[in-house]
JSON list of C-alpha atoms in Angstrom, two decimals:
[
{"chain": "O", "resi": 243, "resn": "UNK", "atom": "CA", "xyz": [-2.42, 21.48, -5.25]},
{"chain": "O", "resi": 244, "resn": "UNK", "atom": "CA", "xyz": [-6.08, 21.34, -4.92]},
{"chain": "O", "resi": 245, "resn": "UNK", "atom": "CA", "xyz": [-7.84, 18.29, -5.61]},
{"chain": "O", "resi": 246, "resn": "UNK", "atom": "CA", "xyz": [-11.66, 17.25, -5.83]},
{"chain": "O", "resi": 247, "resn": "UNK", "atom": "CA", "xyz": [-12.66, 13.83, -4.16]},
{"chain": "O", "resi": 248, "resn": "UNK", "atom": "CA", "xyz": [-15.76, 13.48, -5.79]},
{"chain": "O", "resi": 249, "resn": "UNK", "atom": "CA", "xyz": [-18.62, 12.60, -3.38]},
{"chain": "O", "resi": 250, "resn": "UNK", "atom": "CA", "xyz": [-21.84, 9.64, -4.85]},
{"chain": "O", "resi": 251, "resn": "UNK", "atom": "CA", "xyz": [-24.28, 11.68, -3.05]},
{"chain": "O", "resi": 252, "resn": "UNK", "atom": "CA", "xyz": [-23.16, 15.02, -1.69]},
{"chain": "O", "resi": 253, "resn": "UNK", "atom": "CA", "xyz": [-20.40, 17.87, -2.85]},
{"chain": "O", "resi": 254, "resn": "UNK", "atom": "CA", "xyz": [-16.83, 16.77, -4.26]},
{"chain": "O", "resi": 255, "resn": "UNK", "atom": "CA", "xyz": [-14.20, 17.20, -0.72]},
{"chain": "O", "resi": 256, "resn": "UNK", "atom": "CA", "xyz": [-11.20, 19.35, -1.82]},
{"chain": "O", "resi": 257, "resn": "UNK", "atom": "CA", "xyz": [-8.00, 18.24, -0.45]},
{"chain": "O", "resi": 258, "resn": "UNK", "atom": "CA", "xyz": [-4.71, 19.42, -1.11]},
{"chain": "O", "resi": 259, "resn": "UNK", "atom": "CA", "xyz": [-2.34, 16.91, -2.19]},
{"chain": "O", "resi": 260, "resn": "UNK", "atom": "CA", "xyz": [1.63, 17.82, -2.44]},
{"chain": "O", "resi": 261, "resn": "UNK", "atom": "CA", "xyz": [3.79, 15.65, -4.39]},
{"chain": "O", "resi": 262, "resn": "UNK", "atom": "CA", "xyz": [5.02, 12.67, -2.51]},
{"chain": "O", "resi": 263, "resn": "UNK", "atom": "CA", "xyz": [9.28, 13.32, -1.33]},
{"chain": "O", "resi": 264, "resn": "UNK", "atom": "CA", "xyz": [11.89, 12.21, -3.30]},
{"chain": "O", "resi": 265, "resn": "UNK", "atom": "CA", "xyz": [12.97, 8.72, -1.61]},
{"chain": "O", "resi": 266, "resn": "UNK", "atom": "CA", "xyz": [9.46, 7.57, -0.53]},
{"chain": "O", "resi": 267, "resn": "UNK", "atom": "CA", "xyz": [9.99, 4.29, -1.83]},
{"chain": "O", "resi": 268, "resn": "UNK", "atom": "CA", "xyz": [13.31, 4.04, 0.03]},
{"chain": "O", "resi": 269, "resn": "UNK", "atom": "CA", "xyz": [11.74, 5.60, 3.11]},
{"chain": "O", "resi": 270, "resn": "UNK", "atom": "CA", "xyz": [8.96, 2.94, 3.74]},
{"chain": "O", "resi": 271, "resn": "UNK", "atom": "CA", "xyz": [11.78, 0.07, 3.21]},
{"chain": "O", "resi": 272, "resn": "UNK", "atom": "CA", "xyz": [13.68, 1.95, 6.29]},
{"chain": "O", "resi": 273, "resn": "UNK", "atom": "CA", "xyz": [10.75, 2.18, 7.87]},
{"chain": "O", "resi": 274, "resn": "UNK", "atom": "CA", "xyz": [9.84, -1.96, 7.57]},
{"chain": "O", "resi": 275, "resn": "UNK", "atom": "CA", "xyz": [7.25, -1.41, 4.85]},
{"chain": "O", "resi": 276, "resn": "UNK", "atom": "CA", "xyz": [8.27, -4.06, 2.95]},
{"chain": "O", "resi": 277, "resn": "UNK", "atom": "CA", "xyz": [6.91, -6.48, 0.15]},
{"chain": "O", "resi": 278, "resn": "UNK", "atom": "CA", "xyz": [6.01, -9.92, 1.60]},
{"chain": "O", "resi": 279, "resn": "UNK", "atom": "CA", "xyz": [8.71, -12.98, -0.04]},
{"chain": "O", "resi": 280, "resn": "UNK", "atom": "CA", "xyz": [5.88, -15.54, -1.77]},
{"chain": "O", "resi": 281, "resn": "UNK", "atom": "CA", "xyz": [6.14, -18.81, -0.20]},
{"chain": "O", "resi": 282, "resn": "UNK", "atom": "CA", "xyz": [7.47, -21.73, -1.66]},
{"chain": "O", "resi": 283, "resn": "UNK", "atom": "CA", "xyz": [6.49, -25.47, -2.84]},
{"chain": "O", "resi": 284, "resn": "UNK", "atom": "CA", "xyz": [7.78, -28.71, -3.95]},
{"chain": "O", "resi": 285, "resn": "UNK", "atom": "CA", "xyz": [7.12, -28.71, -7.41]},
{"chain": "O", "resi": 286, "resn": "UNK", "atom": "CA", "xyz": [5.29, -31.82, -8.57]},
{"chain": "O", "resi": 287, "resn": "UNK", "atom": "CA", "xyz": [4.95, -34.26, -11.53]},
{"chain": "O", "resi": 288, "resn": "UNK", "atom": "CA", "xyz": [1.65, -35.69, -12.61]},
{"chain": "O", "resi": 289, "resn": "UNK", "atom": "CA", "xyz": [1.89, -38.60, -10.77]},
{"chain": "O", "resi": 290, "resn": "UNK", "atom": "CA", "xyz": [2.25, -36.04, -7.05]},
{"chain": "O", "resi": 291, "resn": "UNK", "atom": "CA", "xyz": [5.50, -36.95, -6.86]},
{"chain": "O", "resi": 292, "resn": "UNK", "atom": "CA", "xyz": [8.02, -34.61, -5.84]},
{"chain": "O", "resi": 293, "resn": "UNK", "atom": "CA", "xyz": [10.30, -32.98, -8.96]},
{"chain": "O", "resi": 294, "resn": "UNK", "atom": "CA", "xyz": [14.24, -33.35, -8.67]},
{"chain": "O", "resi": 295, "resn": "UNK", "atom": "CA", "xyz": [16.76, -31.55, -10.06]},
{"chain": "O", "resi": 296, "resn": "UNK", "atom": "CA", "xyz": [20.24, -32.82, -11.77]},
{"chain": "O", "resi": 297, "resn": "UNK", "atom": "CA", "xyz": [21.64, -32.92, -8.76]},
{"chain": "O", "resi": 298, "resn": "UNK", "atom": "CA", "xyz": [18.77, -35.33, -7.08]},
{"chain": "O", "resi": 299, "resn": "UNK", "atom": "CA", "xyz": [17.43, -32.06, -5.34]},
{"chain": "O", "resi": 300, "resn": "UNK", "atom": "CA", "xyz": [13.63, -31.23, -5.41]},
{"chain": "O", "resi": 301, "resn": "UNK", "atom": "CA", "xyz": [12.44, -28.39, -7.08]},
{"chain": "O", "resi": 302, "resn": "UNK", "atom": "CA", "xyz": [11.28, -25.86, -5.64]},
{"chain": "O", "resi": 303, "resn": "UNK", "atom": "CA", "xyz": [8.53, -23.20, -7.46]},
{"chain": "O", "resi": 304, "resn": "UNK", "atom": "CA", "xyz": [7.18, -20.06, -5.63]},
{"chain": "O", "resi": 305, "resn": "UNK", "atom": "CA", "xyz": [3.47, -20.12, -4.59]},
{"chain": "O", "resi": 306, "resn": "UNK", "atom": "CA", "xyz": [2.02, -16.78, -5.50]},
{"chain": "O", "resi": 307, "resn": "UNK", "atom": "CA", "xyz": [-1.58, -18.45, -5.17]},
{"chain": "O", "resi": 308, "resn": "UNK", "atom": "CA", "xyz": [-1.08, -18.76, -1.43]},
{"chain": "O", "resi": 309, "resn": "UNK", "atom": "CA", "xyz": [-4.10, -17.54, 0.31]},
{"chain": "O", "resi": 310, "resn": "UNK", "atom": "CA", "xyz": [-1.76, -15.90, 2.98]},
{"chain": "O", "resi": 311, "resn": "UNK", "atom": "CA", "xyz": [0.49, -14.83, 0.64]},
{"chain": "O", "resi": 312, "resn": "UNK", "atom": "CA", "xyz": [-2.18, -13.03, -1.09]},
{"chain": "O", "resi": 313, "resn": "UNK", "atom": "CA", "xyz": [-3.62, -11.58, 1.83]},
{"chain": "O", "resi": 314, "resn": "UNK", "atom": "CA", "xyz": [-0.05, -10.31, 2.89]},
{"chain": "O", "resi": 315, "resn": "UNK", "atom": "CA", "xyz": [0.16, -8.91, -0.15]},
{"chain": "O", "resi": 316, "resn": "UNK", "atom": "CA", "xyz": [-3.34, -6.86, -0.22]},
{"chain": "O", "resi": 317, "resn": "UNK", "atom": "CA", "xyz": [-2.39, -5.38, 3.10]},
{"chain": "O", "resi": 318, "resn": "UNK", "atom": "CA", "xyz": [1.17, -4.06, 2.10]},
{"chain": "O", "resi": 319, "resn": "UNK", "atom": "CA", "xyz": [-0.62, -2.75, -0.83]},
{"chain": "O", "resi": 320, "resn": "UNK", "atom": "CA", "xyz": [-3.10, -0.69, 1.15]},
{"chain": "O", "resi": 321, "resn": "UNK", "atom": "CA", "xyz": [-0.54, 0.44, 3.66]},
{"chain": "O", "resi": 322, "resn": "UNK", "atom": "CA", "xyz": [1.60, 2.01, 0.62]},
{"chain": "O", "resi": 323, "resn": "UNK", "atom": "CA", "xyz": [-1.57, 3.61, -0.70]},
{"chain": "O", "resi": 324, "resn": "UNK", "atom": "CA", "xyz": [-2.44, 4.71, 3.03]},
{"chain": "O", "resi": 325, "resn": "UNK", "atom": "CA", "xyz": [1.01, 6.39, 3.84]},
{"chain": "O", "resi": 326, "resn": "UNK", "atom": "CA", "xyz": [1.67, 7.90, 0.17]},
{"chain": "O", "resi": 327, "resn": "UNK", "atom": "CA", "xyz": [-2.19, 10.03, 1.02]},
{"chain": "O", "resi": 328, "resn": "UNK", "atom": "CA", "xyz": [-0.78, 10.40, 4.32]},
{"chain": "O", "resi": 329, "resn": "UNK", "atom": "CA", "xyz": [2.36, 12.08, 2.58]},
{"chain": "O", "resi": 330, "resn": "UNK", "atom": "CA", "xyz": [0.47, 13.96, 0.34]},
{"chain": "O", "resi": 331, "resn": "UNK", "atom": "CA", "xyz": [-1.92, 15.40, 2.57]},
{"chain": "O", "resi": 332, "resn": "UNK", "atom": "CA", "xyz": [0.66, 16.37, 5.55]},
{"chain": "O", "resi": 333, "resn": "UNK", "atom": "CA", "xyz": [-0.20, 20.35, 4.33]},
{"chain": "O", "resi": 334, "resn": "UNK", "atom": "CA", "xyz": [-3.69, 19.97, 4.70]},
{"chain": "O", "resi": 335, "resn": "UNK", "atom": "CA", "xyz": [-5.59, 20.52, 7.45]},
{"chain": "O", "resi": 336, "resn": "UNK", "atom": "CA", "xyz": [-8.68, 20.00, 6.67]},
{"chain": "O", "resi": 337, "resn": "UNK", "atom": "CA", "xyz": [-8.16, 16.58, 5.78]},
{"chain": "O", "resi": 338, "resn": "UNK", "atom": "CA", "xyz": [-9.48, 13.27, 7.87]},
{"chain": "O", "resi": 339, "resn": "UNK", "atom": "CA", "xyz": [-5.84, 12.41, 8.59]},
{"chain": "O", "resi": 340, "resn": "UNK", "atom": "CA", "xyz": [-4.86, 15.90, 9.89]},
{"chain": "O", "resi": 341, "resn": "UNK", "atom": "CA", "xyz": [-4.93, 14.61, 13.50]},
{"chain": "O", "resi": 342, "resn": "UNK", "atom": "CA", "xyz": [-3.19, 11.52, 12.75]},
{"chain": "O", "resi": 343, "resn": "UNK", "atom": "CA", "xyz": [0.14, 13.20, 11.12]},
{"chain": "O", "resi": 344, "resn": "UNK", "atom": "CA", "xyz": [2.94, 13.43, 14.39]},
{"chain": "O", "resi": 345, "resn": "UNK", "atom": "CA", "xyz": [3.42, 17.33, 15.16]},
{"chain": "O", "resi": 346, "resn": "UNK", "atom": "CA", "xyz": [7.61, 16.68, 15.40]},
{"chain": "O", "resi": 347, "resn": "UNK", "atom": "CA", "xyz": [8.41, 13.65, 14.20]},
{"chain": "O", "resi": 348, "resn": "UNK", "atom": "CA", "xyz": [7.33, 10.62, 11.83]},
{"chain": "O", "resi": 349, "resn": "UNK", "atom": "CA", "xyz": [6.73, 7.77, 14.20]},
{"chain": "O", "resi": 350, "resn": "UNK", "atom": "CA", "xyz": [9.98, 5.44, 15.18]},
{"chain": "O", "resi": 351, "resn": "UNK", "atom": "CA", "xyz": [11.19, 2.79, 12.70]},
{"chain": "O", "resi": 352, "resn": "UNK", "atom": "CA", "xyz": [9.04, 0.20, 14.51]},
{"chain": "O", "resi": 353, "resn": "UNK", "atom": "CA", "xyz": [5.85, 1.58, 14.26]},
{"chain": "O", "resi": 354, "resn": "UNK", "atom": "CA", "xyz": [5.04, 2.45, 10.66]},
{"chain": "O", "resi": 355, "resn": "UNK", "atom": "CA", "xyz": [2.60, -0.45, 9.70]},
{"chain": "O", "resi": 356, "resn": "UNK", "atom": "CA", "xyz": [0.65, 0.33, 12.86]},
{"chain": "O", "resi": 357, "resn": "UNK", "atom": "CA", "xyz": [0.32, 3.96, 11.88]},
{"chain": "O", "resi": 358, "resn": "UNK", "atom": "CA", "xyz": [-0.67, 2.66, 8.16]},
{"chain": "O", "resi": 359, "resn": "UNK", "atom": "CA", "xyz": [-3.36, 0.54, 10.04]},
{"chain": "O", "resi": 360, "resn": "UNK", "atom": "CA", "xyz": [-4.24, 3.21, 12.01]},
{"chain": "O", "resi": 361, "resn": "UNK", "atom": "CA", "xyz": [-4.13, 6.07, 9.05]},
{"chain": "O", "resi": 362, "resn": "UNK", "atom": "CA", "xyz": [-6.71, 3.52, 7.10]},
{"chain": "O", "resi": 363, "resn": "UNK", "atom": "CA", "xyz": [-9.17, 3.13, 9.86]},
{"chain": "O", "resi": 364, "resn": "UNK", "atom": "CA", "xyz": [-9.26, 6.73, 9.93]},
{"chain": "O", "resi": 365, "resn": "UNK", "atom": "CA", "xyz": [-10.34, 6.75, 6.73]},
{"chain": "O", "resi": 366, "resn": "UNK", "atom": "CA", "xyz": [-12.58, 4.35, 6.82]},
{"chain": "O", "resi": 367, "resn": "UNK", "atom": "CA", "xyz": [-14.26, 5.94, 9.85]},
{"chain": "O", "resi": 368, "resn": "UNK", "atom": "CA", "xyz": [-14.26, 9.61, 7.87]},
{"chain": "O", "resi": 369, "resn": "UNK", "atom": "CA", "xyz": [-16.39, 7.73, 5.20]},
{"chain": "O", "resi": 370, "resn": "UNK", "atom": "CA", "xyz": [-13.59, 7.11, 2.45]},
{"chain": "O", "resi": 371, "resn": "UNK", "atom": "CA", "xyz": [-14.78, 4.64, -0.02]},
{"chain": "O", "resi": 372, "resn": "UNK", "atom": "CA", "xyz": [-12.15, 2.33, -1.79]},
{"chain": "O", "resi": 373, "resn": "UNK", "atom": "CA", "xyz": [-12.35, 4.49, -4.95]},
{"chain": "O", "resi": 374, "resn": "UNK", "atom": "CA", "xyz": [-11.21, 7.81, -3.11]},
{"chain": "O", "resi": 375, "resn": "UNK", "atom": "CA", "xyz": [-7.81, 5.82, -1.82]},
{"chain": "O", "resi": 376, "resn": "UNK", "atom": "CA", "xyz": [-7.92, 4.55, -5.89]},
{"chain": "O", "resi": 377, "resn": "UNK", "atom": "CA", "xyz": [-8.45, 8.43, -7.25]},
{"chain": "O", "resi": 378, "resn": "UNK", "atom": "CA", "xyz": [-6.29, 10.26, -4.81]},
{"chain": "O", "resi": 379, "resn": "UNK", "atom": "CA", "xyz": [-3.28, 7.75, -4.88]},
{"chain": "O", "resi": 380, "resn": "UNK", "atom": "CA", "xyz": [-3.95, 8.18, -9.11]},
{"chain": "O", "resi": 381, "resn": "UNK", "atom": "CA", "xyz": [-3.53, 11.98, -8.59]},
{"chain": "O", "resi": 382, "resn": "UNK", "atom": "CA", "xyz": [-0.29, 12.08, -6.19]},
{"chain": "O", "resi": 383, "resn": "UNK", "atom": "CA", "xyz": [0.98, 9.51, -9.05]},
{"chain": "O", "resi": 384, "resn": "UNK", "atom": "CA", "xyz": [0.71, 12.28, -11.40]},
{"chain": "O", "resi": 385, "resn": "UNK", "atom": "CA", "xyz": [1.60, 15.31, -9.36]},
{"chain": "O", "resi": 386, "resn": "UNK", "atom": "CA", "xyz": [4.87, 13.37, -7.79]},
{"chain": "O", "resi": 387, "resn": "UNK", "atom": "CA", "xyz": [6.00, 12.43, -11.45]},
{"chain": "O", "resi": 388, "resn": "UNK", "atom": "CA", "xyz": [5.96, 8.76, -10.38]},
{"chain": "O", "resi": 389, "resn": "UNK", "atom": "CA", "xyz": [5.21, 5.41, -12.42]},
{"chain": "O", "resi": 390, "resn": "UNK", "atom": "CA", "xyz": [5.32, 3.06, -9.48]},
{"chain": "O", "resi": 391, "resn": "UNK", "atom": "CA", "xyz": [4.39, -0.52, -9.66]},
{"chain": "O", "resi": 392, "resn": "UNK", "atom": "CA", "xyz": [3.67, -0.41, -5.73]},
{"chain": "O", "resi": 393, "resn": "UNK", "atom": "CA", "xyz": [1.37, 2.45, -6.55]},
{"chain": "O", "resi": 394, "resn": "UNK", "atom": "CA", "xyz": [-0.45, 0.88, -9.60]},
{"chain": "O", "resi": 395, "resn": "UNK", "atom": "CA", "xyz": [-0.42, -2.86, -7.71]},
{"chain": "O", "resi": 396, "resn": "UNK", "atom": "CA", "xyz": [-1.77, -0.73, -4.73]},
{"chain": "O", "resi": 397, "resn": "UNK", "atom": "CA", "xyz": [-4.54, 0.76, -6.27]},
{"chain": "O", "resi": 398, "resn": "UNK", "atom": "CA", "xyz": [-5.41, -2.63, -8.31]},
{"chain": "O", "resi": 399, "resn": "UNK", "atom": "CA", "xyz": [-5.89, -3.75, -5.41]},
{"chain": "O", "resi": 400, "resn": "UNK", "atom": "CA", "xyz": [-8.04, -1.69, -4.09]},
{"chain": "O", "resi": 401, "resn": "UNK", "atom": "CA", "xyz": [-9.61, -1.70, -7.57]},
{"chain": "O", "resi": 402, "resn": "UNK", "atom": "CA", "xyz": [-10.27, -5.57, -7.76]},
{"chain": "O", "resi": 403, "resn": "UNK", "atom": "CA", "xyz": [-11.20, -6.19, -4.14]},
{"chain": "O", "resi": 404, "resn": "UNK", "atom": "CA", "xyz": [-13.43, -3.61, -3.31]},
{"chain": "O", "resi": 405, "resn": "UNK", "atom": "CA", "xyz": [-13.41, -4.75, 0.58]},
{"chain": "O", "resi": 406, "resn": "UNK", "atom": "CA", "xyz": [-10.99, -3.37, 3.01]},
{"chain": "O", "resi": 407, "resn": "UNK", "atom": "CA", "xyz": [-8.46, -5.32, 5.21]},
{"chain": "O", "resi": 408, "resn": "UNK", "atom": "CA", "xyz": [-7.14, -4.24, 8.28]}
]
């Protein structure tokens, strides 16, 4: 399906997206794209001192606010967003990522967060702007049927940050 990437300064790109495959999700967990666990933290009273439990256990509390954490989480984010345009754009070859696609085969189990890294530098180098990751990964939403929290926490992401990581 055609879609215009519209351009700040020059003509919209056309690119044509197919709908992502049915077990993406599930593919990218085989493939060791997975969410980062949140690490955890002694939870504390007001005095600093450590919380127990019944049982005279501490307490425990997860630490989304981690600034690792967070970064872990940003960069899983981007690779989902990477590797669902990488999906949706395997058809087309006019687009940046053409090159990057393996002619047989997907790349061994191993590999796929390098080839994310790799698919977003290539994008980055072609020019893409965090919005274009934001509008096409909004599109293949739409034309795959999908409501997918990785998705939409993806392209918050991007959204919110408006840096890259990689």
């Amino acid at each position: 399906m055609p879609f215009c990437l519209p351009r700040p300064h020059s003509d919209p790109v056309l690119l044509d997206l197919r709908p992502l495959p049915l077990g993406f999700q599930q593919l990218l967990k085989r493939h060791g794209i997975i969410a980062p666990t949140p690490p955890m933290r002694l939870a504390r009273d007001s005095h600093g001192k450590p919380v127990k439990d019944a049982q005279g256990q501490p307490v425990r509390l997860i630490d989304e606010t981690n600034d690792t954490y967070q970064n872990e989480c940003e960069l899983y984010h981007q690779r989902i967003a990477v590797l669902a345009v990488a999906f949706a754009l395997r058809h087309d070859p006019t687009s940046p990522l053409a090159g990057c696609w393996p002619v047989l085969q997907q790349p061994p189990v191993g590999e796929w967060t390098a080839w994310a890294d790799q698919l977003f530098e290539t994008l980055v180098s072609a020019g893409w702007l965090a919005g274009d990751l934001l509008a096409s990964c909004t599109e293949i939403t739409r034309l795959s049927n999908l409501i997918s929290d990785r998705l939409v926490a993806a392209q918050a992401s991007f959204s919110d940050s408006g840096s890259s990581t990689g």
